[in-house]
C-alpha atoms as a printed R data frame, in Angstrom:
    type eleno elety resid chain resno       x      y       z
1   ATOM     1    CA   MET     A     1  -0.026 -0.056   0.018
2   ATOM     2    CA   LYS     A     2   2.808  2.379   0.895
3   ATOM     3    CA   ASN     A     3   4.157  2.160  -2.765
4   ATOM     4    CA   LEU     A     4   0.750  2.290  -4.500
5   ATOM     5    CA   PHE     A     5   0.964  6.071  -4.823
6   ATOM     6    CA   ARG     A     6   4.420  7.391  -5.594
7   ATOM     7    CA   PHE     A     7   4.600 11.228  -5.295
8   ATOM     8    CA   ARG     A     8   7.992 12.131  -6.133
9   ATOM     9    CA   SER     A     9   8.119 15.770  -7.010
10  ATOM    10    CA   PRO     A    10  10.762 17.697  -5.027
11  ATOM    11    CA   LEU     A    11   8.761 20.874  -5.065
12  ATOM    12    CA   ARG     A    12   6.291 19.480  -2.515
13  ATOM    13    CA   GLY     A    13   7.005 20.543   1.026
14  ATOM    14    CA   PRO     A    14   5.610 22.618   4.113
15  ATOM    15    CA   TRP     A    15   6.836 25.842   2.829
16  ATOM    16    CA   LEU     A    16   5.089 25.581  -0.539
17  ATOM    17    CA   THR     A    17   1.967 24.423   1.097
18  ATOM    18    CA   SER     A    18   2.069 27.310   3.442
19  ATOM    19    CA   VAL     A    19   2.396 29.903   0.844
20  ATOM    20    CA   PHE     A    20  -0.739 28.517  -0.865
21  ATOM    21    CA   GLY     A    21  -2.582 28.227   2.513
22  ATOM    22    CA   ALA     A    22  -1.697 31.924   3.267
23  ATOM    23    CA   VAL     A    23  -3.299 33.139   0.096
24  ATOM    24    CA   LEU     A    24  -6.524 30.901   0.685
25  ATOM    25    CA   LEU     A    25  -6.680 32.142   4.301
26  ATOM    26    CA   ALA     A    26  -6.556 35.768   3.301
27  ATOM    27    CA   CYS     A    27  -9.082 35.402   0.417
28  ATOM    28    CA   LEU     A    28 -11.496 32.515   1.113
29  ATOM    29    CA   PRO     A    29 -13.207 34.314   4.100
30  ATOM    30    CA   LEU     A    30 -14.149 37.081   1.683
31  ATOM    31    CA   VAL     A    31 -15.647 34.688  -0.704
32  ATOM    32    CA   VAL     A    32 -17.597 33.060   2.193
33  ATOM    33    CA   LEU     A    33 -18.847 36.511   3.582
34  ATOM    34    CA   THR     A    34 -19.856 37.868   0.222
35  ATOM    35    CA   GLY     A    35 -21.682 34.510  -0.554
36  ATOM    36    CA   LEU     A    36 -23.668 34.801   2.808
37  ATOM    37    CA   LEU     A    37 -24.471 38.450   2.230
38  ATOM    38    CA   ASP     A    38 -26.223 37.372  -1.101
39  ATOM    39    CA   PHE     A    39 -28.533 35.140   0.984
40  ATOM    40    CA   VAL     A    40 -29.283 38.049   3.109
41  ATOM    41    CA   ALA     A    41 -29.864 40.521   0.107
42  ATOM    42    CA   TYR     A    42 -32.762 38.291  -1.314
43  ATOM    43    CA   GLY     A    43 -34.755 39.619   1.690
44  ATOM    44    CA   PRO     A    44 -37.148 37.994   4.091
45  ATOM    45    CA   GLY     A    45 -39.357 35.095   2.757
46  ATOM    46    CA   GLN     A    46 -37.271 35.221  -0.492
47  ATOM    47    CA   HIS     A    47 -34.176 33.316   0.494
48  ATOM    48    CA   LEU     A    48 -33.120 30.416  -1.471
49  ATOM    49    CA   PRO     A    49 -32.982 27.865   0.071
50  ATOM    50    CA   ALA     A    50 -36.074 28.788   2.048
51  ATOM    51    CA   ASP     A    51 -35.967 26.291   4.896
52  ATOM    52    CA   VAL     A    52 -32.467 26.311   6.458
53  ATOM    53    CA   GLY     A    53 -33.478 25.730  10.018
54  ATOM    54    CA   TRP     A    54 -30.948 27.013  12.678
55  ATOM    55    CA   LEU     A    55 -28.517 27.964   9.831
56  ATOM    56    CA   HIS     A    56 -30.728 30.973   9.159
57  ATOM    57    CA   LEU     A    57 -28.642 34.238   9.162
58  ATOM    58    CA   PRO     A    58 -29.805 37.316  11.051
59  ATOM    59    CA   LEU     A    59 -32.384 39.444   9.125
60  ATOM    60    CA   PHE     A    60 -32.056 43.140   8.122
61  ATOM    61    CA   ASP     A    61 -33.262 45.301   5.430
62  ATOM    62    CA   TRP     A    62 -30.776 45.230   2.587
63  ATOM    63    CA   PRO     A    63 -29.834 48.724   1.997
64  ATOM    64    CA   THR     A    64 -30.209 50.677  -1.404
65  ATOM    65    CA   ARG     A    65 -26.918 52.664  -0.818
66  ATOM    66    CA   PRO     A    66 -24.257 52.691  -2.116
67  ATOM    67    CA   SER     A    67 -26.139 51.771  -5.347
68  ATOM    68    CA   TRP     A    68 -23.384 49.290  -6.389
69  ATOM    69    CA   LEU     A    69 -23.393 47.380  -3.094
70  ATOM    70    CA   PHE     A    70 -24.975 44.182  -4.664
71  ATOM    71    CA   ARG     A    71 -22.680 44.605  -7.718
72  ATOM    72    CA   LEU     A    72 -19.696 44.522  -5.464
73  ATOM    73    CA   THR     A    73 -20.505 41.700  -3.104
74  ATOM    74    CA   GLN     A    74 -21.638 39.378  -5.879
75  ATOM    75    CA   GLY     A    75 -18.791 40.292  -8.366
76  ATOM    76    CA   LEU     A    76 -16.404 39.504  -5.607
77  ATOM    77    CA   HIS     A    77 -18.109 36.246  -4.643
78  ATOM    78    CA   VAL     A    78 -17.979 34.825  -8.174
79  ATOM    79    CA   GLY     A    79 -14.910 36.656  -9.652
80  ATOM    80    CA   LEU     A    80 -12.664 35.997  -6.496
81  ATOM    81    CA   GLY     A    81 -13.884 32.358  -6.171
82  ATOM    82    CA   LEU     A    82 -12.930 31.812  -9.753
83  ATOM    83    CA   VAL     A    83  -9.589 33.479  -9.391
84  ATOM    84    CA   LEU     A    84  -8.774 31.100  -6.420
85  ATOM    85    CA   VAL     A    85  -9.410 27.924  -8.279
86  ATOM    86    CA   PRO     A    86  -5.892 27.424  -9.497
87  ATOM    87    CA   VAL     A    87  -4.704 28.404  -5.989
88  ATOM    88    CA   VAL     A    88  -6.873 25.660  -4.571
89  ATOM    89    CA   LEU     A    89  -5.929 22.964  -7.057
90  ATOM    90    CA   ALA     A    90  -2.170 23.847  -6.331
91  ATOM    91    CA   LYS     A    91  -2.663 23.575  -2.578
92  ATOM    92    CA   LEU     A    92  -4.371 20.237  -3.081
93  ATOM    93    CA   TRP     A    93  -1.463 19.150  -5.341
94  ATOM    94    CA   SER     A    94   0.987 20.208  -2.614
95  ATOM    95    CA   VAL     A    95  -0.548 18.113   0.119
96  ATOM    96    CA   ILE     A    96  -1.799 15.080  -1.957
97  ATOM    97    CA   PRO     A    97   0.920 12.799  -0.518
98  ATOM    98    CA   LYS     A    98  -0.376 13.280   2.970
99  ATOM    99    CA   LEU     A    99  -3.843 12.248   1.969
100 ATOM   100    CA   PHE     A   100  -2.566  8.744   1.086
101 ATOM   101    CA   ALA     A   101  -0.219  8.508   4.170
102 ATOM   102    CA   TRP     A   102   0.029  5.035   5.786
103 ATOM   103    CA   PRO     A   103  -1.089  4.164   8.346
104 ATOM   104    CA   PRO     A   104  -4.354  6.509   7.775
105 ATOM   105    CA   VAL     A   105  -5.041  6.907  11.375
106 ATOM   106    CA   ARG     A   106  -2.426  7.021  14.227
107 ATOM   107    CA   SER     A   107  -4.460  8.352  17.083
108 ATOM   108    CA   VAL     A   108  -7.857  9.824  17.996
109 ATOM   109    CA   ALA     A   109  -6.616 13.255  17.482
110 ATOM   110    CA   HIS     A   110  -5.239 12.296  14.111
111 ATOM   111    CA   ALA     A   111  -8.512 10.744  13.101
112 ATOM   112    CA   LEU     A   112 -10.324 13.974  13.850
113 ATOM   113    CA   GLU     A   113  -7.617 15.988  11.690
114 ATOM   114    CA   ARG     A   114  -8.190 13.497   8.862
115 ATOM   115    CA   LEU     A   115 -11.896 13.784   9.170
116 ATOM   116    CA   SER     A   116 -11.662 17.555   8.986
117 ATOM   117    CA   LEU     A   117  -9.430 17.409   5.970
118 ATOM   118    CA   LEU     A   118 -11.815 15.230   4.126
119 ATOM   119    CA   LEU     A   119 -14.703 17.520   4.953
120 ATOM   120    CA   LEU     A   120 -12.736 20.606   3.843
121 ATOM   121    CA   VAL     A   121 -11.335 18.886   0.507
122 ATOM   122    CA   GLY     A   122 -14.830 17.576  -0.415
123 ATOM   123    CA   SER     A   123 -16.617 20.724   0.450
124 ATOM   124    CA   VAL     A   124 -14.299 23.180  -1.434
125 ATOM   125    CA   LEU     A   125 -14.420 20.937  -4.560
126 ATOM   126    CA   PHE     A   126 -18.232 20.638  -4.234
127 ATOM   127    CA   GLU     A   127 -18.573 24.497  -3.943
128 ATOM   128    CA   ILE     A   128 -16.334 25.093  -6.906
129 ATOM   129    CA   VAL     A   129 -17.959 22.434  -9.225
130 ATOM   130    CA   THR     A   130 -21.545 23.474  -8.441
131 ATOM   131    CA   GLY     A   131 -20.711 27.186  -8.564
132 ATOM   132    CA   VAL     A   132 -19.188 26.893 -11.968
133 ATOM   133    CA   LEU     A   133 -22.039 24.688 -13.207
134 ATOM   134    CA   ASN     A   134 -24.566 27.213 -12.167
135 ATOM   135    CA   ILE     A   135 -22.654 30.002 -13.922
136 ATOM   136    CA   GLN     A   136 -22.895 27.810 -17.061
137 ATOM   137    CA   TYR     A   137 -26.656 27.078 -16.568
138 ATOM   138    CA   ASP     A   138 -25.736 23.320 -16.307
139 ATOM   139    CA   TYR     A   139 -27.638 21.596 -13.492
140 ATOM   140    CA   VAL     A   140 -26.409 17.941 -14.299
141 ATOM   141    CA   PHE     A   141 -26.068 17.348 -10.567
142 ATOM   142    CA   GLY     A   142 -29.893 16.841 -10.394
143 ATOM   143    CA   PHE     A   143 -30.588 18.816  -7.120
144 ATOM   144    CA   SER     A   144 -31.301 22.258  -6.180
145 ATOM   145    CA   PHE     A   145 -28.243 24.407  -6.715
146 ATOM   146    CA   TYR     A   146 -29.317 26.835  -4.022
147 ATOM   147    CA   THR     A   147 -29.893 24.133  -1.401
148 ATOM   148    CA   GLY     A   148 -26.722 22.296  -2.145
149 ATOM   149    CA   HIS     A   149 -24.449 25.409  -2.447
150 ATOM   150    CA   TYR     A   150 -25.749 26.826   0.822
151 ATOM   151    CA   PHE     A   151 -25.483 23.770   2.959
152 ATOM   152    CA   GLY     A   152 -22.121 22.886   1.388
153 ATOM   153    CA   ALA     A   153 -20.841 26.398   2.273
154 ATOM   154    CA   TRP     A   154 -21.689 25.679   5.994
155 ATOM   155    CA   VAL     A   155 -19.811 22.344   5.711
156 ATOM   156    CA   PHE     A   156 -16.857 24.114   4.315
157 ATOM   157    CA   ILE     A   157 -16.916 26.940   6.893
158 ATOM   158    CA   ALA     A   158 -16.856 24.483   9.764
159 ATOM   159    CA   SER     A   159 -14.007 22.367   8.396
160 ATOM   160    CA   PHE     A   160 -12.049 25.476   7.217
161 ATOM   161    CA   VAL     A   161 -12.208 26.890  10.769
162 ATOM   162    CA   THR     A   162 -11.027 23.643  12.262
163 ATOM   163    CA   HIS     A   163  -8.268 23.215   9.688
164 ATOM   164    CA   VAL     A   164  -7.052 26.798  10.315
165 ATOM   165    CA   ALA     A   165  -7.077 25.932  14.157
166 ATOM   166    CA   LEU     A   166  -4.990 22.969  13.672
167 ATOM   167    CA   LYS     A   167  -2.503 24.051  11.047
168 ATOM   168    CA   LEU     A   168  -2.043 27.843  11.591
169 ATOM   169    CA   PRO     A   169   0.989 27.300  13.927
170 ATOM   170    CA   THR     A   170   2.604 25.064  11.420
171 ATOM   171    CA   MET     A   171   2.061 27.455   8.542
172 ATOM   172    CA   ILE     A   172   3.445 30.300  10.628
173 ATOM   173    CA   ARG     A   173   6.637 28.316  11.340
174 ATOM   174    CA   SER     A   174   7.101 27.164   7.762
175 ATOM   175    CA   LEU     A   175   6.733 30.699   6.443
176 ATOM   176    CA   ARG     A   176   9.055 32.097   8.968
177 ATOM   177    CA   ARG     A   177  11.931 29.852   7.688
178 ATOM   178    CA   ARG     A   178  11.941 32.081   4.615
179 ATOM   179    CA   ALA     A   179  13.413 29.083   2.705
180 ATOM   180    CA   PRO     A   180  11.895 25.898   1.300
181 ATOM   181    CA   ALA     A   181  11.819 22.944   3.774
182 ATOM   182    CA   ILE     A   182  13.062 19.497   2.861
183 ATOM   183    CA   PRO     A   183  10.587 18.168   0.359
184 ATOM   184    CA   ARG     A   184   7.951 15.393   1.266
185 ATOM   185    CA   ALA     A   185   9.114 12.980  -1.413
186 ATOM   186    CA   LYS     A   186  11.521 10.359   0.059
187 ATOM   187    CA   GLU     A   187  12.907  9.478  -3.314
188 ATOM   188    CA   PRO     A   188  12.468 12.889  -5.175
189 ATOM   189    CA   ALA     A   189  12.542 13.007  -9.042
190 ATOM   190    CA   PRO     A   190  14.842 15.363 -10.750
191 ATOM   191    CA   LEU     A   191  13.985 19.026 -10.653
192 ATOM   192    CA   THR     A   192  12.143 20.294 -13.704
193 ATOM   193    CA   MET     A   193  10.885 23.623 -12.348
194 ATOM   194    CA   SER     A   194  11.953 25.873  -9.506
195 ATOM   195    CA   ARG     A   195   9.515 26.605  -6.665
196 ATOM   196    CA   ARG     A   196   9.458 30.351  -7.785
197 ATOM   197    CA   GLY     A   197   8.658 29.164 -11.291
198 ATOM   198    CA   LEU     A   198   5.634 27.093  -9.759
199 ATOM   199    CA   LEU     A   199   4.417 29.969  -7.699
200 ATOM   200    CA   GLY     A   200   4.647 32.153 -10.989
201 ATOM   201    CA   THR     A   201   2.646 29.419 -12.874
202 ATOM   202    CA   VAL     A   202  -0.101 29.372 -10.333
203 ATOM   203    CA   GLY     A   203  -0.204 33.065  -9.961
204 ATOM   204    CA   GLY     A   204  -0.230 33.574 -13.710
205 ATOM   205    CA   GLY     A   205  -3.115 31.165 -13.910
206 ATOM   206    CA   ALA     A   206  -5.023 32.908 -11.320
207 ATOM   207    CA   LEU     A   207  -4.337 36.228 -13.254
208 ATOM   208    CA   LEU     A   208  -5.494 34.800 -16.587
209 ATOM   209    CA   VAL     A   209  -8.863 33.539 -14.919
210 ATOM   210    CA   GLY     A   210  -9.246 37.129 -13.524
211 ATOM   211    CA   LEU     A   211  -8.844 38.593 -16.847
212 ATOM   212    CA   LEU     A   212 -11.282 36.088 -18.426
213 ATOM   213    CA   THR     A   213 -13.750 36.969 -15.482
214 ATOM   214    CA   ALA     A   214 -13.605 40.549 -14.481
215 ATOM   215    CA   GLY     A   215 -15.094 41.924 -17.651
216 ATOM   216    CA   GLN     A   216 -18.639 40.588 -16.632
217 ATOM   217    CA   THR     A   217 -18.531 42.793 -13.551
218 ATOM   218    CA   VAL     A   218 -16.424 45.985 -14.608
219 ATOM   219    CA   GLY     A   219 -17.791 46.064 -18.142
220 ATOM   220    CA   GLY     A   220 -15.942 47.997 -20.642
221 ATOM   221    CA   PRO     A   221 -13.711 46.299 -23.449
222 ATOM   222    CA   LEU     A   222 -13.062 43.516 -20.885
223 ATOM   223    CA   ARG     A   223 -16.591 42.202 -21.147
224 ATOM   224    CA   ASP     A   224 -15.913 40.454 -24.495
225 ATOM   225    CA   LEU     A   225 -13.112 38.484 -22.845
226 ATOM   226    CA   ALA     A   226 -15.409 37.127 -20.109
227 ATOM   227    CA   PHE     A   227 -15.565 33.448 -21.553
228 ATOM   228    CA   LEU     A   228 -15.968 31.981 -18.004
229 ATOM   229    CA   LEU     A   229 -19.356 33.779 -17.402
230 ATOM   230    CA   PRO     A   230 -21.246 33.185 -20.543
231 ATOM   231    CA   ARG     A   231 -24.677 34.374 -19.162
232 ATOM   232    CA   GLY     A   232 -25.333 37.779 -20.562
233 ATOM   233    CA   THR     A   233 -22.627 37.736 -23.219
234 ATOM   234    CA   GLU     A   234 -25.156 38.073 -25.863
235 ATOM   235    CA   PRO     A   235 -26.817 41.516 -25.385
236 ATOM   236    CA   GLY     A   236 -29.595 43.239 -27.172
237 ATOM   237    CA   GLU     A   237 -29.419 45.964 -29.767
238 ATOM   238    CA   GLY     A   238 -29.164 49.594 -29.897
239 ATOM   239    CA   ALA     A   239 -30.091 51.359 -26.410
240 ATOM   240    CA   ASN     A   240 -31.084 47.888 -25.270
241 ATOM   241    CA   ARG     A   241 -27.531 46.551 -25.990
242 ATOM   242    CA   TYR     A   242 -26.658 45.173 -22.457
243 ATOM   243    CA   PRO     A   243 -26.563 41.579 -21.045
244 ATOM   244    CA   ILE     A   244 -29.861 39.597 -20.990
245 ATOM   245    CA   ASN     A   245 -30.282 36.902 -18.317
246 ATOM   246    CA   LYS     A   246 -33.470 35.302 -19.722
247 ATOM   247    CA   THR     A   247 -35.387 36.280 -22.966
248 ATOM   248    CA   ALA     A   248 -39.037 36.554 -23.040
249 ATOM   249    CA   ALA     A   249 -39.232 33.438 -25.249
250 ATOM   250    CA   ALA     A   250 -37.259 31.426 -22.461
251 ATOM   251    CA   ALA     A   251 -39.639 32.915 -19.825
252 ATOM   252    CA   GLY     A   252 -42.650 31.969 -21.875
253 ATOM   253    CA   VAL     A   253 -43.718 35.649 -21.729
254 ATOM   254    CA   VAL     A   254 -46.282 37.069 -24.186
255 ATOM   255    CA   VAL     A   255 -47.251 40.631 -23.799
256 ATOM   256    CA   ARG     A   256 -50.762 41.447 -25.080
257 ATOM   257    CA   GLU     A   257 -51.701 44.841 -26.592
258 ATOM   258    CA   ASP     A   258 -54.230 45.404 -23.807
259 ATOM   259    CA   TRP     A   259 -51.556 45.059 -21.126
260 ATOM   260    CA   ARG     A   260 -52.530 46.990 -17.958
261 ATOM   261    CA   LEU     A   261 -50.491 47.624 -14.761
262 ATOM   262    CA   THR     A   262 -52.598 47.052 -11.674
263 ATOM   263    CA   VAL     A   263 -51.422 49.174  -8.571
264 ATOM   264    CA   THR     A   264 -53.298 48.350  -5.389
265 ATOM   265    CA   GLY     A   265 -52.945 49.791  -1.782
266 ATOM   266    CA   VAL     A   266 -55.729 51.713   0.192
267 ATOM   267    CA   THR     A   267 -57.162 52.185  -3.290
268 ATOM   268    CA   GLY     A   268 -56.785 50.390  -6.590
269 ATOM   269    CA   ARG     A   269 -55.940 51.820 -10.132
270 ATOM   270    CA   THR     A   270 -54.942 50.505 -13.568
271 ATOM   271    CA   PHE     A   271 -52.669 52.162 -16.050
272 ATOM   272    CA   THR     A   272 -51.940 51.636 -19.674
273 ATOM   273    CA   ARG     A   273 -48.300 52.199 -20.704
274 ATOM   274    CA   ASP     A   274 -49.308 55.526 -22.204
275 ATOM   275    CA   GLU     A   275 -50.788 56.603 -19.055
276 ATOM   276    CA   LEU     A   276 -47.613 55.614 -17.117
277 ATOM   277    CA   LEU     A   277 -45.518 57.702 -19.649
278 ATOM   278    CA   ALA     A   278 -47.772 60.707 -18.964
279 ATOM   279    CA   LEU     A   279 -46.829 60.544 -15.229
280 ATOM   280    CA   PRO     A   280 -43.937 62.434 -13.948
281 ATOM   281    CA   GLN     A   281 -40.735 60.595 -15.141
282 ATOM   282    CA   HIS     A   282 -37.371 60.171 -13.334
283 ATOM   283    CA   MET     A   283 -34.107 59.290 -14.669
284 ATOM   284    CA   ALA     A   284 -31.416 57.371 -12.896
285 ATOM   285    CA   ARG     A   285 -28.251 55.738 -13.802
286 ATOM   286    CA   LEU     A   286 -28.048 52.425 -11.846
287 ATOM   287    CA   PRO     A   287 -26.434 48.978 -12.220
288 ATOM   288    CA   ILE     A   288 -28.153 45.563 -12.328
289 ATOM   289    CA   ALA     A   289 -26.108 42.866 -10.815
290 ATOM   290    CA   CYS     A   290 -26.961 39.156 -11.313
291 ATOM   291    CA   VAL     A   291 -26.412 36.360  -8.868
292 ATOM   292    CA   GLU     A   292 -24.153 34.557 -11.477
293 ATOM   293    CA   GLY     A   293 -21.500 37.505 -11.173
294 ATOM   294    CA   TRP     A   294 -22.328 39.574 -14.106
295 ATOM   295    CA   SER     A   295 -23.433 43.219 -13.815
296 ATOM   296    CA   THR     A   296 -24.205 46.214 -16.228
297 ATOM   297    CA   VAL     A   297 -24.766 49.887 -15.605
298 ATOM   298    CA   GLN     A   298 -27.489 51.827 -17.639
299 ATOM   299    CA   THR     A   299 -29.597 54.895 -17.662
300 ATOM   300    CA   TRP     A   300 -33.339 54.311 -16.774
301 ATOM   301    CA   THR     A   301 -36.261 56.272 -17.035
302 ATOM   302    CA   GLY     A   302 -39.598 55.666 -15.475
303 ATOM   303    CA   VAL     A   303 -41.999 56.320 -12.601
304 ATOM   304    CA   ARG     A   304 -40.885 56.439  -9.042
305 ATOM   305    CA   LEU     A   305 -42.207 53.643  -6.973
306 ATOM   306    CA   ARG     A   306 -43.175 55.949  -4.263
307 ATOM   307    CA   ASP     A   307 -45.120 58.239  -6.643
308 ATOM   308    CA   LEU     A   308 -47.090 55.045  -7.703
309 ATOM   309    CA   ALA     A   309 -47.586 54.183  -3.990
310 ATOM   310    CA   ALA     A   310 -49.011 57.572  -3.302
311 ATOM   311    CA   LEU     A   311 -51.454 57.269  -6.144
312 ATOM   312    CA   ALA     A   312 -52.618 53.923  -4.491
313 ATOM   313    CA   GLY     A   313 -53.251 55.797  -1.135
314 ATOM   314    CA   VAL     A   314 -50.131 54.616   0.626
315 ATOM   315    CA   PRO     A   315 -47.689 57.597   0.939
316 ATOM   316    CA   GLU     A   316 -45.401 55.729   3.213
317 ATOM   317    CA   PRO     A   317 -45.221 51.985   2.020
318 ATOM   318    CA   ALA     A   318 -43.667 49.560   4.282
319 ATOM   319    CA   SER     A   319 -43.254 47.379   1.366
320 ATOM   320    CA   ALA     A   320 -44.440 46.469  -2.091
321 ATOM   321    CA   PHE     A   321 -45.208 43.181  -3.551
322 ATOM   322    CA   VAL     A   322 -44.214 42.931  -7.362
323 ATOM   323    CA   SER     A   323 -45.779 40.309  -9.665
324 ATOM   324    CA   SER     A   324 -44.541 39.543 -13.389
325 ATOM   325    CA   LEU     A   325 -46.102 38.109 -16.349
326 ATOM   326    CA   GLU     A   326 -43.639 35.394 -16.131
327 ATOM   327    CA   GLN     A   327 -44.369 32.238 -14.046
328 ATOM   328    CA   GLY     A   328 -42.172 30.448 -11.611
329 ATOM   329    CA   PRO     A   329 -40.005 31.046  -8.475
330 ATOM   330    CA   PHE     A   330 -38.699 34.440  -9.807
331 ATOM   331    CA   ALA     A   331 -41.992 35.786 -11.022
332 ATOM   332    CA   GLN     A   332 -42.701 37.849  -7.742
333 ATOM   333    CA   ALA     A   333 -40.636 39.805  -5.301
334 ATOM   334    CA   THR     A   334 -41.083 41.863  -2.191
335 ATOM   335    CA   LEU     A   335 -39.431 45.117  -1.776
336 ATOM   336    CA   ASN     A   336 -38.650 46.647   1.668
337 ATOM   337    CA   HIS     A   337 -39.461 50.080   2.863
338 ATOM   338    CA   GLY     A   338 -36.077 51.495   1.743
339 ATOM   339    CA   GLN     A   339 -36.163 49.836  -1.547
340 ATOM   340    CA   THR     A   340 -39.819 51.044  -2.205
341 ATOM   341    CA   THR     A   341 -39.304 54.795  -1.212
342 ATOM   342    CA   ASP     A   342 -35.775 55.327  -2.507
343 ATOM   343    CA   PRO     A   343 -35.849 58.263  -4.883
344 ATOM   344    CA   ASP     A   344 -34.167 56.174  -7.679
345 ATOM   345    CA   ALA     A   345 -36.494 53.212  -7.199
346 ATOM   346    CA   LEU     A   346 -38.323 53.058 -10.480
347 ATOM   347    CA   LEU     A   347 -40.856 51.272 -12.584
348 ATOM   348    CA   ALA     A   348 -38.555 51.673 -15.641
349 ATOM   349    CA   LEU     A   349 -40.328 52.073 -18.852
350 ATOM   350    CA   ARG     A   350 -37.199 53.177 -20.993
351 ATOM   351    CA   VAL     A   351 -33.523 52.675 -21.105
352 ATOM   352    CA   ASN     A   352 -30.916 54.864 -22.539
353 ATOM   353    CA   GLY     A   353 -33.430 57.022 -24.031
354 ATOM   354    CA   ALA     A   354 -35.386 54.264 -25.761
355 ATOM   355    CA   ASP     A   355 -38.399 51.955 -24.966
356 ATOM   356    CA   LEU     A   356 -37.464 48.759 -23.188
357 ATOM   357    CA   SER     A   357 -37.154 45.794 -25.474
358 ATOM   358    CA   LEU     A   358 -39.271 42.732 -24.897
359 ATOM   359    CA   ASP     A   359 -36.368 40.657 -23.606
360 ATOM   360    CA   HIS     A   360 -35.456 43.570 -21.193
361 ATOM   361    CA   GLY     A   361 -38.839 43.641 -19.537
362 ATOM   362    CA   PHE     A   362 -41.187 45.660 -21.761
363 ATOM   363    CA   PRO     A   363 -43.517 47.123 -21.188
364 ATOM   364    CA   ALA     A   364 -42.173 47.846 -17.594
365 ATOM   365    CA   ARG     A   365 -39.666 46.489 -15.222
366 ATOM   366    CA   ILE     A   366 -38.414 47.190 -11.646
367 ATOM   367    CA   ILE     A   367 -34.975 49.009 -10.976
368 ATOM   368    CA   VAL     A   368 -33.956 49.660  -7.509
369 ATOM   369    CA   PRO     A   369 -30.503 50.568  -6.343
370 ATOM   370    CA   ALA     A   370 -28.350 47.791  -5.034
371 ATOM   371    CA   LEU     A   371 -31.155 45.241  -5.577
372 ATOM   372    CA   PRO     A   372 -30.330 41.641  -6.615
373 ATOM   373    CA   GLY     A   373 -30.915 41.324 -10.336
374 ATOM   374    CA   VAL     A   374 -33.458 38.581  -9.827
375 ATOM   375    CA   HIS     A   375 -35.690 40.946  -7.977
376 ATOM   376    CA   CYS     A   376 -35.480 43.588 -10.697
377 ATOM   377    CA   THR     A   377 -38.556 42.002 -11.837
378 ATOM   378    CA   LYS     A   378 -39.224 42.212 -15.806
379 ATOM   379    CA   TRP     A   379 -42.586 42.195 -17.341
380 ATOM   380    CA   VAL     A   380 -44.452 43.833 -14.497
381 ATOM   381    CA   ARG     A   381 -48.290 43.220 -14.299
382 ATOM   382    CA   ALA     A   382 -49.026 44.303 -10.688
383 ATOM   383    CA   LEU     A   383 -47.799 46.320  -7.819
384 ATOM   384    CA   ASP     A   384 -49.323 45.987  -4.220
385 ATOM   385    CA   PHE     A   385 -48.250 48.648  -1.934
386 ATOM   386    CA   ARG     A   386 -48.580 47.715   1.916
387 ATOM   387    CA   SER     A   387 -48.602 49.909   4.836
388 ATOM   388    CA   ALA     A   388 -47.580 47.197   7.339
């Protein structure tokens, strides 16, 4: 058994493992934190997964300022997560001989350490694989991405904290040596690359992933290079030339010529699109940020939600319930008080000086600062303003 797996690279050793570990220790908590914030950003009653028991996070109203808040948190979660993939793989490569060490368990303490390591490696690979497949719209794993990814994150958090507590002293000692320690291989193979070269290769791979990812968040000329985030890389035309998450055809939406917006509160009213255009219009330049990591900033024109609330007899709405012509789990959203009354919170009718296209939500869609893109509901059919 001892000779079944022969790992002879002279590059492996505590120092190299500690370098990769230090990078992950500095960056992975940020990936975790931004991912958990995304769960909170969805708002009460709209979390996915919905039933998480005692793993439920503290609730608070997601703010509307700064307007780029969700763009930042989700962009960091997806972008930094992808950038760290080469580092995670390099770290696993550096310690793989220890995973096959014999005997596998030497004591109770060693058994607990091995168990935490097994959970750590399994959970980080699970989070990477499901996260990347979600970005690709590929759900071959056959279960809810939201449920699996959320619970997988908590397994990772528990095992990561345990691993850091056990290995942090070793990492600090190895880094303080300022020189590579004796390699792990008992019969090392001839050296074909220096440790500096290996670090440069891994760092270069991370930079390349960043280059092929960042454009979906920062936009500009880098957007065309965002091969690792294909959602939204096929924009519309003209003033509507910006990413599309789901087309009207994919959503099964057909807008009839007699479309009316129903607005309810203390009183109820209906509006044609021309009647909405005749109301006072407000213009705001705001981002939309999607949970898959892409975002875009456009100039929107429409009716303030708080103005519509006042017309429904609710001048100070506590919340607003939005319904779409679309069917399914994302066909409705609840906006909190701040999201409903923010001066830039709009029922958008136009974008960049032109009417919304059908794929971008015509005849009307919700645009609210810092709101997750999934709640910037398209093809709105009804708004219900609530005072409590």
